[in-house]
PDB file of C-alpha atoms in Angstrom:
ATOM      1  CA  MET G   1     -15.100  -2.040   0.728  1.00 95.00           C
ATOM      2  CA  ILE G   2     -13.493  -4.083  -2.068  1.00 97.00           C
ATOM      3  CA  ARG G   3     -15.244  -6.817  -4.043  1.00 97.00           C
ATOM      4  CA  ILE G   4     -13.558  -8.697  -6.885  1.00 97.00           C
ATOM      5  CA  GLU G   5     -15.711 -10.849  -9.179  1.00 97.00           C
ATOM      6  CA  ASN G   6     -14.233 -13.154 -11.841  1.00 97.00           C
ATOM      7  CA  LEU G   7     -11.300 -10.817 -12.412  1.00 97.00           C
ATOM      8  CA  THR G   8      -8.848 -11.667 -15.165  1.00 97.00           C
ATOM      9  CA  LYS G   9      -5.841  -9.773 -16.478  1.00 97.00           C
ATOM     10  CA  GLN G  10      -3.878 -10.467 -19.613  1.00 96.00           C
ATOM     11  CA  TYR G  11      -1.349  -8.548 -21.669  1.00 93.00           C
ATOM     12  CA  GLU G  12      -1.115  -8.651 -25.449  1.00 90.00           C
ATOM     13  CA  ASN G  13       2.072  -7.880 -27.362  1.00 88.00           C
ATOM     14  CA  ASP G  14       2.430  -8.429 -31.107  1.00 86.00           C
ATOM     15  CA  GLY G  15      -0.519 -10.760 -31.072  1.00 86.00           C
ATOM     16  CA  VAL G  16       0.847 -12.849 -28.199  1.00 92.00           C
ATOM     17  CA  VAL G  17      -1.542 -12.997 -25.231  1.00 91.00           C
ATOM     18  CA  THR G  18       0.006 -13.536 -21.805  1.00 93.00           C
ATOM     19  CA  PRO G  19      -2.446 -14.349 -19.002  1.00 94.00           C
ATOM     20  CA  VAL G  20      -1.457 -12.953 -15.587  1.00 96.00           C
ATOM     21  CA  LEU G  21      -4.546 -13.252 -13.354  1.00 98.00           C
ATOM     22  CA  ASN G  22      -7.206 -15.923 -13.795  1.00 97.00           C
ATOM     23  CA  THR G  23     -10.805 -15.647 -12.500  1.00 97.00           C
ATOM     24  CA  LEU G  24     -10.154 -14.165  -9.049  1.00 98.00           C
ATOM     25  CA  ASN G  25     -12.980 -13.798  -6.530  1.00 98.00           C
ATOM     26  CA  PHE G  26     -12.648 -12.246  -3.062  1.00 98.00           C
ATOM     27  CA  LYS G  27     -13.719  -9.313  -0.919  1.00 98.00           C
ATOM     28  CA  ILE G  28     -11.925  -7.113   1.608  1.00 98.00           C
ATOM     29  CA  ASP G  29     -13.930  -5.367   4.300  1.00 98.00           C
ATOM     30  CA  GLN G  30     -13.164  -1.981   5.796  1.00 97.00           C
ATOM     31  CA  GLY G  31     -10.609  -2.230   8.613  1.00 97.00           C
ATOM     32  CA  GLU G  32      -9.016  -5.495   7.464  1.00 98.00           C
ATOM     33  CA  PHE G  33      -5.257  -6.113   7.297  1.00 98.00           C
ATOM     34  CA  VAL G  34      -4.747  -8.446   4.346  1.00 98.00           C
ATOM     35  CA  ALA G  35      -1.488  -9.775   2.909  1.00 98.00           C
ATOM     36  CA  ILE G  36      -1.387 -10.770  -0.760  1.00 98.00           C
ATOM     37  CA  MET G  37       1.406 -13.302  -0.886  1.00 96.00           C
ATOM     38  CA  GLY G  38       3.101 -15.278  -3.621  1.00 95.00           C
ATOM     39  CA  PRO G  39       6.395 -15.937  -5.400  1.00 93.00           C
ATOM     40  CA  SER G  40       7.739 -13.804  -8.230  1.00 90.00           C
ATOM     41  CA  GLY G  41       5.474 -14.150 -11.253  1.00 91.00           C
ATOM     42  CA  SER G  42       2.418 -15.099  -9.221  1.00 95.00           C
ATOM     43  CA  GLY G  43       0.561 -11.918 -10.219  1.00 95.00           C
ATOM     44  CA  LYS G  44       0.488 -10.228  -6.807  1.00 95.00           C
ATOM     45  CA  SER G  45       1.963  -6.914  -7.972  1.00 93.00           C
ATOM     46  CA  THR G  46      -0.377  -6.812 -10.967  1.00 96.00           C
ATOM     47  CA  LEU G  47      -3.307  -7.384  -8.626  1.00 97.00           C
ATOM     48  CA  MET G  48      -2.138  -4.571  -6.342  1.00 96.00           C
ATOM     49  CA  HIS G  49      -1.867  -2.229  -9.324  1.00 94.00           C
ATOM     50  CA  ILE G  50      -5.441  -3.032 -10.300  1.00 95.00           C
ATOM     51  CA  LEU G  51      -6.747  -2.630  -6.745  1.00 96.00           C
ATOM     52  CA  GLY G  52      -4.864   0.672  -6.426  1.00 95.00           C
ATOM     53  CA  PHE G  53      -6.268   2.096  -9.710  1.00 94.00           C
ATOM     54  CA  LEU G  54      -2.860   1.993 -11.415  1.00 92.00           C
ATOM     55  CA  ASP G  55      -3.935  -0.597 -13.983  1.00 92.00           C
ATOM     56  CA  LYS G  56      -7.180  -1.965 -15.432  1.00 92.00           C
ATOM     57  CA  LEU G  57      -8.572  -5.476 -15.366  1.00 95.00           C
ATOM     58  CA  SER G  58      -9.214  -7.310 -18.628  1.00 95.00           C
ATOM     59  CA  THR G  59     -12.525  -8.945 -17.727  1.00 96.00           C
ATOM     60  CA  GLY G  60     -14.635  -9.285 -14.603  1.00 96.00           C
ATOM     61  CA  LYS G  61     -15.680  -6.676 -12.080  1.00 96.00           C
ATOM     62  CA  TYR G  62     -13.964  -4.572  -9.395  1.00 97.00           C
ATOM     63  CA  LEU G  63     -16.280  -2.802  -6.954  1.00 97.00           C
ATOM     64  CA  PHE G  64     -14.750  -0.194  -4.617  1.00 96.00           C
ATOM     65  CA  LYS G  65     -17.222   1.073  -2.030  1.00 94.00           C
ATOM     66  CA  GLY G  66     -19.962  -0.102  -4.370  1.00 93.00           C
ATOM     67  CA  LYS G  67     -18.602   1.725  -7.424  1.00 93.00           C
ATOM     68  CA  ASP G  68     -17.733  -0.344 -10.499  1.00 94.00           C
ATOM     69  CA  VAL G  69     -14.112   0.658 -11.107  1.00 93.00           C
ATOM     70  CA  SER G  70     -13.962  -1.194 -14.429  1.00 85.00           C
ATOM     71  CA  THR G  71     -16.252   1.445 -15.974  1.00 88.00           C
ATOM     72  CA  LEU G  72     -14.078   4.456 -15.025  1.00 89.00           C
ATOM     73  CA  ASN G  73     -11.933   6.399 -17.499  1.00 89.00           C
ATOM     74  CA  GLU G  74      -8.328   7.447 -16.876  1.00 89.00           C
ATOM     75  CA  ASP G  75      -9.225  10.805 -15.291  1.00 89.00           C
ATOM     76  CA  GLU G  76     -11.739   9.172 -12.970  1.00 90.00           C
ATOM     77  CA  LEU G  77      -9.192   6.524 -11.992  1.00 90.00           C
ATOM     78  CA  ALA G  78      -6.616   9.233 -11.250  1.00 87.00           C
ATOM     79  CA  ASP G  79      -9.144  11.017  -9.042  1.00 87.00           C
ATOM     80  CA  MET G  80      -9.886   7.795  -7.139  1.00 89.00           C
ATOM     81  CA  ARG G  81      -6.163   7.140  -6.805  1.00 89.00           C
ATOM     82  CA  SER G  82      -5.435  10.568  -5.348  1.00 86.00           C
ATOM     83  CA  LYS G  83      -8.347  10.594  -2.893  1.00 87.00           C
ATOM     84  CA  SER G  84      -8.920   7.003  -1.812  1.00 92.00           C
ATOM     85  CA  VAL G  85      -5.581   5.183  -1.593  1.00 94.00           C
ATOM     86  CA  GLY G  86      -2.055   5.649  -0.278  1.00 95.00           C
ATOM     87  CA  PHE G  87       0.998   3.740  -1.520  1.00 95.00           C
ATOM     88  CA  ILE G  88       4.150   2.548   0.239  1.00 95.00           C
ATOM     89  CA  PHE G  89       6.787   1.045  -2.064  1.00 92.00           C
ATOM     90  CA  GLN G  90       9.889  -1.052  -1.487  1.00 90.00           C
ATOM     91  CA  ALA G  91      12.097   1.584  -3.144  1.00 90.00           C
ATOM     92  CA  PHE G  92      10.548   4.451  -1.061  1.00 92.00           C
ATOM     93  CA  ASN G  93      10.068   6.620  -4.215  1.00 92.00           C
ATOM     94  CA  LEU G  94      11.041   9.833  -2.417  1.00 94.00           C
ATOM     95  CA  LEU G  95      12.228  12.899  -4.296  1.00 93.00           C
ATOM     96  CA  PRO G  96      15.980  13.499  -3.835  1.00 89.00           C
ATOM     97  CA  ARG G  97      17.367  16.888  -2.747  1.00 89.00           C
ATOM     98  CA  THR G  98      13.952  17.642  -1.283  1.00 93.00           C
ATOM     99  CA  THR G  99      13.024  17.997   2.372  1.00 96.00           C
ATOM    100  CA  VAL G 100      11.043  15.439   4.308  1.00 97.00           C
ATOM    101  CA  MET G 101       8.183  17.920   4.693  1.00 96.00           C
ATOM    102  CA  GLU G 102       8.068  18.654   0.959  1.00 95.00           C
ATOM    103  CA  ASN G 103       7.965  14.933   0.128  1.00 96.00           C
ATOM    104  CA  VAL G 104       5.037  14.333   2.445  1.00 96.00           C
ATOM    105  CA  MET G 105       3.122  17.360   1.133  1.00 95.00           C
ATOM    106  CA  LEU G 106       3.521  16.161  -2.467  1.00 92.00           C
ATOM    107  CA  PRO G 107       0.139  14.357  -2.744  1.00 91.00           C
ATOM    108  CA  LEU G 108      -1.596  17.575  -1.660  1.00 90.00           C
ATOM    109  CA  ILE G 109      -0.094  19.814  -4.351  1.00 84.00           C
ATOM    110  CA  TYR G 110      -2.806  19.105  -6.917  1.00 75.00           C
ATOM    111  CA  THR G 111      -5.673  19.452  -4.450  1.00 81.00           C
ATOM    112  CA  ASN G 112      -7.639  22.414  -3.155  1.00 84.00           C
ATOM    113  CA  VAL G 113      -6.000  22.141   0.269  1.00 88.00           C
ATOM    114  CA  PRO G 114      -4.544  25.548   1.287  1.00 91.00           C
ATOM    115  CA  PRO G 115      -0.744  25.728   1.838  1.00 90.00           C
ATOM    116  CA  GLU G 116      -1.094  26.167   5.618  1.00 92.00           C
ATOM    117  CA  GLU G 117      -3.315  23.085   5.835  1.00 94.00           C
ATOM    118  CA  ARG G 118      -0.834  21.091   3.739  1.00 93.00           C
ATOM    119  CA  GLN G 119       1.948  21.899   6.198  1.00 94.00           C
ATOM    120  CA  PHE G 120      -0.260  21.028   9.162  1.00 95.00           C
ATOM    121  CA  ARG G 121      -1.288  17.658   7.681  1.00 95.00           C
ATOM    122  CA  ALA G 122       2.256  16.771   6.656  1.00 96.00           C
ATOM    123  CA  SER G 123       3.649  17.705  10.055  1.00 96.00           C
ATOM    124  CA  ALA G 124       0.952  15.669  11.832  1.00 95.00           C
ATOM    125  CA  ALA G 125       1.600  12.644   9.604  1.00 96.00           C
ATOM    126  CA  LEU G 126       5.345  12.823  10.301  1.00 96.00           C
ATOM    127  CA  GLU G 127       4.737  13.153  14.018  1.00 95.00           C
ATOM    128  CA  GLY G 128       2.597  10.045  13.779  1.00 93.00           C
ATOM    129  CA  VAL G 129       5.501   7.983  12.433  1.00 94.00           C
ATOM    130  CA  GLY G 130       8.021   9.401  14.892  1.00 93.00           C
ATOM    131  CA  LEU G 131       9.753  11.830  12.517  1.00 95.00           C
ATOM    132  CA  GLY G 132       8.580  15.169  13.825  1.00 93.00           C
ATOM    133  CA  HIS G 133      12.242  16.070  14.447  1.00 94.00           C
ATOM    134  CA  ARG G 134      13.203  15.461  10.803  1.00 93.00           C
ATOM    135  CA  LEU G 135      10.875  17.886   8.992  1.00 95.00           C
ATOM    136  CA  ASP G 136      13.636  20.003   7.438  1.00 95.00           C
ATOM    137  CA  TYR G 137      16.053  17.161   6.705  1.00 96.00           C
ATOM    138  CA  TYR G 138      16.732  16.173   3.120  1.00 96.00           C
ATOM    139  CA  THR G 139      15.847  12.621   2.158  1.00 93.00           C
ATOM    140  CA  ASN G 140      19.491  11.748   1.441  1.00 92.00           C
ATOM    141  CA  GLN G 141      20.238  12.473   5.107  1.00 94.00           C
ATOM    142  CA  LEU G 142      17.926   9.707   6.307  1.00 95.00           C
ATOM    143  CA  SER G 143      18.447   6.030   7.017  1.00 94.00           C
ATOM    144  CA  GLY G 144      16.497   3.416   5.060  1.00 94.00           C
ATOM    145  CA  GLY G 145      14.048   2.918   7.900  1.00 94.00           C
ATOM    146  CA  GLU G 146      13.465   6.660   8.203  1.00 95.00           C
ATOM    147  CA  LYS G 147      12.893   6.936   4.447  1.00 95.00           C
ATOM    148  CA  GLN G 148      10.211   4.271   4.618  1.00 95.00           C
ATOM    149  CA  ARG G 149       8.537   6.048   7.523  1.00 95.00           C
ATOM    150  CA  VAL G 150       8.499   9.238   5.415  1.00 96.00           C
ATOM    151  CA  ALA G 151       6.828   7.178   2.674  1.00 96.00           C
ATOM    152  CA  ILE G 152       4.219   5.994   5.187  1.00 96.00           C
ATOM    153  CA  ALA G 153       3.555   9.589   6.275  1.00 96.00           C
ATOM    154  CA  ARG G 154       3.168  10.578   2.606  1.00 96.00           C
ATOM    155  CA  ALA G 155       0.682   7.730   2.119  1.00 96.00           C
ATOM    156  CA  LEU G 156      -1.355   8.968   5.090  1.00 95.00           C
ATOM    157  CA  VAL G 157      -1.455  12.680   4.318  1.00 95.00           C
ATOM    158  CA  ASN G 158      -4.600  12.441   2.158  1.00 92.00           C
ATOM    159  CA  ASP G 159      -6.416  10.354   4.787  1.00 92.00           C
ATOM    160  CA  PRO G 160      -6.920   7.446   2.354  1.00 93.00           C
ATOM    161  CA  ALA G 161      -9.487   4.690   2.719  1.00 93.00           C
ATOM    162  CA  VAL G 162      -6.869   2.023   1.926  1.00 97.00           C
ATOM    163  CA  ILE G 163      -3.094   1.845   2.294  1.00 97.00           C
ATOM    164  CA  PHE G 164      -1.223  -0.421  -0.130  1.00 97.00           C
ATOM    165  CA  ALA G 165       2.218  -1.544   1.048  1.00 96.00           C
ATOM    166  CA  ASP G 166       4.257  -3.225  -1.708  1.00 94.00           C
ATOM    167  CA  GLU G 167       7.173  -5.169  -0.133  1.00 94.00           C
ATOM    168  CA  PRO G 168       7.617  -2.305   2.392  1.00 94.00           C
ATOM    169  CA  THR G 169      10.398  -4.065   4.311  1.00 92.00           C
ATOM    170  CA  GLY G 170      12.273  -5.408   1.267  1.00 90.00           C
ATOM    171  CA  ASN G 171      15.107  -2.837   1.407  1.00 89.00           C
ATOM    172  CA  LEU G 172      15.360  -2.654   5.204  1.00 91.00           C
ATOM    173  CA  ASP G 173      17.310  -4.438   7.908  1.00 90.00           C
ATOM    174  CA  SER G 174      15.286  -6.555  10.331  1.00 87.00           C
ATOM    175  CA  LYS G 175      14.984  -3.900  13.049  1.00 88.00           C
ATOM    176  CA  SER G 176      13.855  -1.167  10.641  1.00 90.00           C
ATOM    177  CA  GLY G 177      11.481  -3.632   9.007  1.00 90.00           C
ATOM    178  CA  LEU G 178       9.866  -4.391  12.344  1.00 91.00           C
ATOM    179  CA  GLN G 179       9.436  -0.671  13.010  1.00 90.00           C
ATOM    180  CA  VAL G 180       7.575  -0.359   9.722  1.00 92.00           C
ATOM    181  CA  MET G 181       5.368  -3.361  10.513  1.00 94.00           C
ATOM    182  CA  LYS G 182       4.638  -1.925  13.950  1.00 93.00           C
ATOM    183  CA  ILE G 183       3.402   1.301  12.337  1.00 94.00           C
ATOM    184  CA  LEU G 184       1.234  -0.628   9.866  1.00 96.00           C
ATOM    185  CA  GLN G 185      -0.247  -2.727  12.667  1.00 95.00           C
ATOM    186  CA  SER G 186      -0.920   0.406  14.723  1.00 94.00           C
ATOM    187  CA  LEU G 187      -2.638   2.064  11.747  1.00 94.00           C
ATOM    188  CA  ASN G 188      -4.795  -1.022  11.313  1.00 96.00           C
ATOM    189  CA  ASP G 189      -5.641  -1.043  15.022  1.00 95.00           C
ATOM    190  CA  SER G 190      -6.916   2.513  14.594  1.00 94.00           C
ATOM    191  CA  GLY G 191      -9.262   1.383  11.810  1.00 95.00           C
ATOM    192  CA  ARG G 192      -7.189   1.741   8.625  1.00 95.00           C
ATOM    193  CA  THR G 193      -7.547  -0.856   5.889  1.00 98.00           C
ATOM    194  CA  ILE G 194      -4.099  -2.225   5.001  1.00 98.00           C
ATOM    195  CA  ILE G 195      -3.261  -4.370   1.962  1.00 98.00           C
ATOM    196  CA  LEU G 196       0.275  -5.734   2.112  1.00 97.00           C
ATOM    197  CA  VAL G 197       2.000  -7.326  -0.885  1.00 96.00           C
ATOM    198  CA  THR G 198       4.907  -9.624  -0.078  1.00 95.00           C
ATOM    199  CA  HIS G 199       6.652 -12.830  -1.110  1.00 92.00           C
ATOM    200  CA  GLU G 200       7.737 -13.567   2.481  1.00 91.00           C
ATOM    201  CA  ARG G 201       5.618 -15.711   4.802  1.00 92.00           C
ATOM    202  CA  TYR G 202       7.323 -14.090   7.821  1.00 91.00           C
ATOM    203  CA  THR G 203       6.192 -10.601   6.744  1.00 93.00           C
ATOM    204  CA  ALA G 204       2.711 -11.775   5.714  1.00 95.00           C
ATOM    205  CA  GLU G 205       2.105 -13.233   9.175  1.00 95.00           C
ATOM    206  CA  HIS G 206       2.031  -9.710  10.613  1.00 95.00           C
ATOM    207  CA  SER G 207      -1.332  -9.301   8.850  1.00 97.00           C
ATOM    208  CA  LYS G 208      -4.642 -10.826   9.907  1.00 97.00           C
ATOM    209  CA  ARG G 209      -5.447 -12.652   6.664  1.00 98.00           C
ATOM    210  CA  ILE G 210      -3.367 -14.042   3.812  1.00 98.00           C
ATOM    211  CA  ILE G 211      -4.518 -14.402   0.212  1.00 98.00           C
ATOM    212  CA  LYS G 212      -1.950 -16.616  -1.485  1.00 98.00           C
ATOM    213  CA  LEU G 213      -1.452 -16.488  -5.256  1.00 97.00           C
ATOM    214  CA  LYS G 214       0.304 -18.937  -7.535  1.00 97.00           C
ATOM    215  CA  ASP G 215       0.424 -18.677 -11.336  1.00 96.00           C
ATOM    216  CA  GLY G 216      -2.280 -16.006 -11.297  1.00 97.00           C
ATOM    217  CA  GLU G 217      -4.773 -17.967  -9.231  1.00 97.00           C
ATOM    218  CA  ILE G 218      -5.817 -17.875  -5.572  1.00 98.00           C
ATOM    219  CA  VAL G 219      -4.642 -21.084  -3.933  1.00 98.00           C
ATOM    220  CA  SER G 220      -5.666 -20.144  -0.378  1.00 98.00           C
ATOM    221  CA  ASP G 221      -7.441 -17.351   1.510  1.00 98.00           C
ATOM    222  CA  GLU G 222      -7.173 -17.865   5.247  1.00 97.00           C
ATOM    223  CA  PRO G 223      -6.973 -15.936   8.528  1.00 97.00           C
ATOM    224  CA  VAL G 224      -3.595 -15.769  10.298  1.00 96.00           C
ATOM    225  CA  LEU G 225      -3.955 -17.968  13.363  1.00 93.00           C
ATOM    226  CA  ASN G 226      -0.608 -17.211  15.051  1.00 90.00           C
ATOM    227  CA  ARG G 227      -0.165 -13.582  14.111  1.00 92.00           C
ATOM    228  CA  LEU G 228       3.217 -11.946  14.649  1.00 90.00           C
ATOM    229  CA  LEU G 229       3.183  -8.643  16.514  1.00 89.00           C
ATOM    230  CA  ALA G 230       5.988  -6.110  16.159  1.00 85.00           C
ATOM    231  CA  GLU G 231       6.577  -4.456  19.508  1.00 74.00           C
ATOM    232  CA  SER G 232       8.594  -1.387  20.403  1.00 53.00           C
ATOM    233  CA  ALA G 233      11.732  -3.213  21.514  1.00 50.00           C
ATOM    234  CA  GLY G 234      12.266  -4.425  17.975  1.00 53.00           C
ATOM    235  CA  GLU G 235      11.399  -8.036  18.736  1.00 50.00           C
ATOM    236  CA  LEU G 236       8.484 -10.245  17.827  1.00 46.00           C
ATOM    237  CA  ILE G 237       5.852 -11.652  20.118  1.00 47.00           C
ATOM    238  CA  LYS G 238       2.960 -13.989  19.365  1.00 41.00           C
TER     239      LYS G 238
END
């Protein structure tokens, strides 16, 4: 699904060039659950932004389902972003003073999906994350864990090929964080491709493979041998 070849990323400001990612090579197959892990400044968020069509690489090649993303213009990238990927962020990024249902329907507003179908998809996505009883609640009435589950439902509503989760448990207590990881693992079990960005080894070990970055370079790319599983009681089993 994803193939990265000799990818580099650098930023230039007032003639000063700052390298961020250096000659990355890897691939991610459909149905994988991959964690991109590294400390602050390692380049993991920049890489996620490139993979999610939010930013462009400087040199190299990014193939998504065989299409060379590096050749696409801004409108084409926006189209890919709206149809192919879903995002879950640490800060939830929900609209305040807006209902749960309206937040989840948001990605469908600029599509040709009829209003009745939007409501059906949003309701189904919320049911899938255990929030079917919160459709008419406002986001400021929800707990942190519930807000993140709304964000997951919003990421799913367009039936994306890939879900990007950027530090999805960073603002949550341990129990709510495990609930989120349980949902992500369940989505992966059903065939979804999940790419998780985190600086925590504990969170990364819920995935099936860890790509570790340091100073913009891949220092390891290995399967998770003792994977952590989040189960319904809010505990971890191996």
